[in-house]
PDB file of C-alpha atoms in Angstrom:
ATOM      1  CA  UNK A  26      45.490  48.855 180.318  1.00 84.00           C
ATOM      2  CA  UNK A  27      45.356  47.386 183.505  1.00 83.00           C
ATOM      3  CA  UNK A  28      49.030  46.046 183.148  1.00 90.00           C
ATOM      4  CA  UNK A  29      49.921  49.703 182.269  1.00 91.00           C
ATOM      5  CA  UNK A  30      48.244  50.886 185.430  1.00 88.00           C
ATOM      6  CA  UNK A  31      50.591  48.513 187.246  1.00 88.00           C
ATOM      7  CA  UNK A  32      53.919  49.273 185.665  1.00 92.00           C
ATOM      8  CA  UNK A  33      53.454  53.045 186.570  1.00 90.00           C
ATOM      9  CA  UNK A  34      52.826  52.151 190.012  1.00 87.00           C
ATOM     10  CA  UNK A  35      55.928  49.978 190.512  1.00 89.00           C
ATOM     11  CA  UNK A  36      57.609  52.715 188.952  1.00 89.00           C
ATOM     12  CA  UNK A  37      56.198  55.763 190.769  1.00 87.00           C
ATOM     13  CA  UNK A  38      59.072  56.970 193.049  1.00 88.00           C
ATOM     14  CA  UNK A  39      58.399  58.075 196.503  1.00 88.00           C
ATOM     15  CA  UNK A  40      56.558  61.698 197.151  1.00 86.00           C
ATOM     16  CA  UNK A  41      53.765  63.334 198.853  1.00 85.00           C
ATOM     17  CA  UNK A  42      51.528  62.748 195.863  1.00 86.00           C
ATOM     18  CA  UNK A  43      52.288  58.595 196.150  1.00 88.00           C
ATOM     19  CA  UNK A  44      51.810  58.964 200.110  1.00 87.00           C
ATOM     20  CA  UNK A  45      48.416  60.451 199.156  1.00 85.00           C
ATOM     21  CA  UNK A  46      47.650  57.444 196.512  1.00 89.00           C
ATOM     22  CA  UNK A  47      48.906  54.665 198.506  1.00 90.00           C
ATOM     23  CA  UNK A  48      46.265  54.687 200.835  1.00 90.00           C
ATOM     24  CA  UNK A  49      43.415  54.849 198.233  1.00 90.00           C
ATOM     25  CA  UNK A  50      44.866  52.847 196.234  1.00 91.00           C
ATOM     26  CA  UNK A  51      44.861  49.905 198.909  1.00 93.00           C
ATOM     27  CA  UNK A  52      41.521  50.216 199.905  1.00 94.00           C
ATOM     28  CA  UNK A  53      40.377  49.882 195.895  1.00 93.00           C
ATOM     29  CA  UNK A  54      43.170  47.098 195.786  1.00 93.00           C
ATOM     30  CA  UNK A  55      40.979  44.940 198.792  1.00 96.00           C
ATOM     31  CA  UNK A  56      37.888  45.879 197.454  1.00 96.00           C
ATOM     32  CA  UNK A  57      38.685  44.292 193.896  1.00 94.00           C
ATOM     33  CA  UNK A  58      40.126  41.045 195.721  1.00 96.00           C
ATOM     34  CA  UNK A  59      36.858  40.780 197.159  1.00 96.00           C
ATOM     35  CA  UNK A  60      34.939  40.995 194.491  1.00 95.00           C
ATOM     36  CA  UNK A  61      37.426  38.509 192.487  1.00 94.00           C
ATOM     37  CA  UNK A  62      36.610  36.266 195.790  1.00 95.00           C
ATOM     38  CA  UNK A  63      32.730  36.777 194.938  1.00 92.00           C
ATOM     39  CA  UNK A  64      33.113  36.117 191.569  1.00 90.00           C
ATOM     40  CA  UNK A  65      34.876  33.021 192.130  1.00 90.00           C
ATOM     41  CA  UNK A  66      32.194  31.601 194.713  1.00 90.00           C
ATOM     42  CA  UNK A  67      29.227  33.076 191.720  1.00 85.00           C
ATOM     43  CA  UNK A  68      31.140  31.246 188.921  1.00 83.00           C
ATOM     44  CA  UNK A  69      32.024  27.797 190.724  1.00 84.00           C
ATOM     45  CA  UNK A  70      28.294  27.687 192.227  1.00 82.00           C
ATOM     46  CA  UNK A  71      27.096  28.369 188.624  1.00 79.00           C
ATOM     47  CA  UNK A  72      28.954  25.729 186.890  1.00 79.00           C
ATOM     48  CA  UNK A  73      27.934  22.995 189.295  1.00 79.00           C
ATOM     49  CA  UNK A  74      24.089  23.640 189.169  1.00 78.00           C
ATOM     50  CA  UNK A  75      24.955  23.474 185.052  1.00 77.00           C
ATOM     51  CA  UNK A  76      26.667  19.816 185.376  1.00 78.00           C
ATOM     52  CA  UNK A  77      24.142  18.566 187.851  1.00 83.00           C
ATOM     53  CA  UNK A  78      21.554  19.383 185.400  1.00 81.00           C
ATOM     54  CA  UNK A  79      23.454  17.733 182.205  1.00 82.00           C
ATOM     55  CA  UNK A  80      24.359  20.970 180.473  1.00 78.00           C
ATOM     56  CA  UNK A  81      28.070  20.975 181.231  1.00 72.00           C
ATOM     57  CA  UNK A  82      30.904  19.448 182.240  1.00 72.00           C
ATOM     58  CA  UNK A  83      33.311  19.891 185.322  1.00 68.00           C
ATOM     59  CA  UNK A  84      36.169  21.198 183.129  1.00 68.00           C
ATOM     60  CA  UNK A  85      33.160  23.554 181.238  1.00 68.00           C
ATOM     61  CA  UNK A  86      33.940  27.398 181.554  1.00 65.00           C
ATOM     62  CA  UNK A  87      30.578  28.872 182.550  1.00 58.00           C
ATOM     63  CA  UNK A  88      29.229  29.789 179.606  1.00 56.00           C
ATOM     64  CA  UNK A  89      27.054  33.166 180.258  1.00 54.00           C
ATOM     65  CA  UNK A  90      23.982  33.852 177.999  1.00 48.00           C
ATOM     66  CA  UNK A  91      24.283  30.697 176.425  1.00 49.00           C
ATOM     67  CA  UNK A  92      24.397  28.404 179.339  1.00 49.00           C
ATOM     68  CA  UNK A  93      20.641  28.220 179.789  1.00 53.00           C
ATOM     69  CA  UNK A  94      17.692  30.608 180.125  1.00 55.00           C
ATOM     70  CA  UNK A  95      17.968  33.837 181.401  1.00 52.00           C
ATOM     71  CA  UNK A  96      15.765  33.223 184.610  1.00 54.00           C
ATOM     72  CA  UNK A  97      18.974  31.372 185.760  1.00 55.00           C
ATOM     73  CA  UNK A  98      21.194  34.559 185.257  1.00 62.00           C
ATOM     74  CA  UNK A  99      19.217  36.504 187.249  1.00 71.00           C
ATOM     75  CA  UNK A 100      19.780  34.604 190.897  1.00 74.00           C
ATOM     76  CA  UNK A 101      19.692  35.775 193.845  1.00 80.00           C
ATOM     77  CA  UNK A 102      23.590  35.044 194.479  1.00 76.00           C
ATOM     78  CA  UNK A 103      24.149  36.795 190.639  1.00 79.00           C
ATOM     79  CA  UNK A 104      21.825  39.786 192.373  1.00 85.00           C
ATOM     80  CA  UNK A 105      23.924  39.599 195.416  1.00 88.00           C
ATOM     81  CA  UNK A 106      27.230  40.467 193.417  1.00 88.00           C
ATOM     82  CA  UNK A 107      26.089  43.474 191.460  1.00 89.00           C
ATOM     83  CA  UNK A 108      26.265  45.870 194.110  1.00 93.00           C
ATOM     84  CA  UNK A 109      30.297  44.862 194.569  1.00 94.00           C
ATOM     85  CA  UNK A 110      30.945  44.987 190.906  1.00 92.00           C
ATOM     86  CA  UNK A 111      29.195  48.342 190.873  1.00 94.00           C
ATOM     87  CA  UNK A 112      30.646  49.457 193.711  1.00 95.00           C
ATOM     88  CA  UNK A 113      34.352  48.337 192.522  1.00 95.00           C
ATOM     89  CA  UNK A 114      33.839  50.108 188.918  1.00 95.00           C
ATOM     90  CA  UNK A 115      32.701  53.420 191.143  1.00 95.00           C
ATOM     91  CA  UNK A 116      35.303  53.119 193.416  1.00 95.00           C
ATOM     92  CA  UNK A 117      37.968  53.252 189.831  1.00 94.00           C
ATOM     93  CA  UNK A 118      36.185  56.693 188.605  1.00 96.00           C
ATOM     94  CA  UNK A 119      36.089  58.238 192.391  1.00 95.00           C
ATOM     95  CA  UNK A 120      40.142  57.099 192.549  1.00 94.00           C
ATOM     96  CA  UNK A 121      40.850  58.382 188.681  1.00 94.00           C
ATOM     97  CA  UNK A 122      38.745  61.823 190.201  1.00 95.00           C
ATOM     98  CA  UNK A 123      40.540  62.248 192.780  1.00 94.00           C
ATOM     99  CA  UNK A 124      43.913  62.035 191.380  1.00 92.00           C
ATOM    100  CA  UNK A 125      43.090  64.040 188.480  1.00 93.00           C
ATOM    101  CA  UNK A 126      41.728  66.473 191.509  1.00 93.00           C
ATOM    102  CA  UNK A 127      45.446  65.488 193.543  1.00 91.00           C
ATOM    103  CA  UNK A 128      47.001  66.973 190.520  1.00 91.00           C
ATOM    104  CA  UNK A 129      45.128  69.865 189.497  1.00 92.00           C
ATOM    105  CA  UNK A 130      45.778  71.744 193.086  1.00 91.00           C
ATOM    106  CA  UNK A 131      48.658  72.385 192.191  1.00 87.00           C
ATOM    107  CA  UNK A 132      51.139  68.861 193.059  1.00 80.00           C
ATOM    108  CA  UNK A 133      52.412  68.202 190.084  1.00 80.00           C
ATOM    109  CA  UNK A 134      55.880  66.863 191.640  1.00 81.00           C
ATOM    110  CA  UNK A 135      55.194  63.329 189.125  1.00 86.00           C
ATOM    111  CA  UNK A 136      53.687  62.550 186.150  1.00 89.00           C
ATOM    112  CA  UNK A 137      51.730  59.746 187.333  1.00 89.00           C
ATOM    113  CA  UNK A 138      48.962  61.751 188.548  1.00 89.00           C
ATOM    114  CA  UNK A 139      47.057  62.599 185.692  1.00 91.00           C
ATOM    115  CA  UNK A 140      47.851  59.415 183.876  1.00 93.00           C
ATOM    116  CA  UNK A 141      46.593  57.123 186.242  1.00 92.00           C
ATOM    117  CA  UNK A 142      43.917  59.181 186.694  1.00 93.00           C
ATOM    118  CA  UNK A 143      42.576  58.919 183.479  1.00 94.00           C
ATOM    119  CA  UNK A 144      43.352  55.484 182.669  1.00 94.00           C
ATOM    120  CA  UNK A 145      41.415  54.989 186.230  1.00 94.00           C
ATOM    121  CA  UNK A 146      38.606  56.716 184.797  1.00 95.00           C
ATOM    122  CA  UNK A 147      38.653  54.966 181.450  1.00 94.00           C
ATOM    123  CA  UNK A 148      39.111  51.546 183.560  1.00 91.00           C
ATOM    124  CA  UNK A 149      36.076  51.922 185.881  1.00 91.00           C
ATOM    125  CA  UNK A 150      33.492  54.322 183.404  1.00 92.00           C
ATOM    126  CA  UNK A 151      33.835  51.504 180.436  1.00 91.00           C
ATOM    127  CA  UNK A 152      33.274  48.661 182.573  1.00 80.00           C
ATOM    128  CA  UNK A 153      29.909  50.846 183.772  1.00 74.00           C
TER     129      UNK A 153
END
């Protein structure tokens, strides 16, 4: 879906309707590198603490639930990330909204709105 999402944005031509999504669109565009940044730092500081203690090995993909006990999911860096991964998946819905919103006033000059809209929706709600 998410490869979808990107083909109709490299193919949405220019108009006051992709003026009005370009901004938004950057601004959930940072916010998910961020997170991806966060993740990264979660994941690599999660692996180590699994090799140093014997339960993996360097080229080990962390493993999730079955890596260990689940006091050791629920870290303070793992607590540190939820709020960006909720506020990324929010930040989808509130962008699908307000296209779907873009649309329904009336500027229906492409037919990206409402398809990116809901696939926005779809994208952030599921991951919820």
């Amino acid at each position: 879906m998410s490869s979808l999402l990107a083909l109709i944005v490299i193919t949405w031509p220019e108009s006051p309707s992709y003026r009005y999504f370009f901004q938004q669109f950057l601004y959930l565009s940072l916010l998910q590198g961020l997170v991806q940044l966060l993740q990264d730092w979660y994941q690599r500081g999660r692996i180590y603490s699994l090799v140093a203690l014997g339960k993996a090995h360097m080229l080990d993909v962390e493993g999730g639930e079955h890596a260990g006990g689940w006091i050791e999911h629920w870290s303070p860096t793992l607590m540190f990330l939820f709020p960006f991964l909720l506020l990324l998946q929010i930040s989808e819905v509130y962008t699908g909204y307000s296209l779907l919103a873009h649309f329904f006033e009336g500027h229906t000059d492409v037919w990206q709105l409402p398809i990116m809209g809901v696939m926005f929706i779809i994208l952030g709600g599921s991951n919820l």
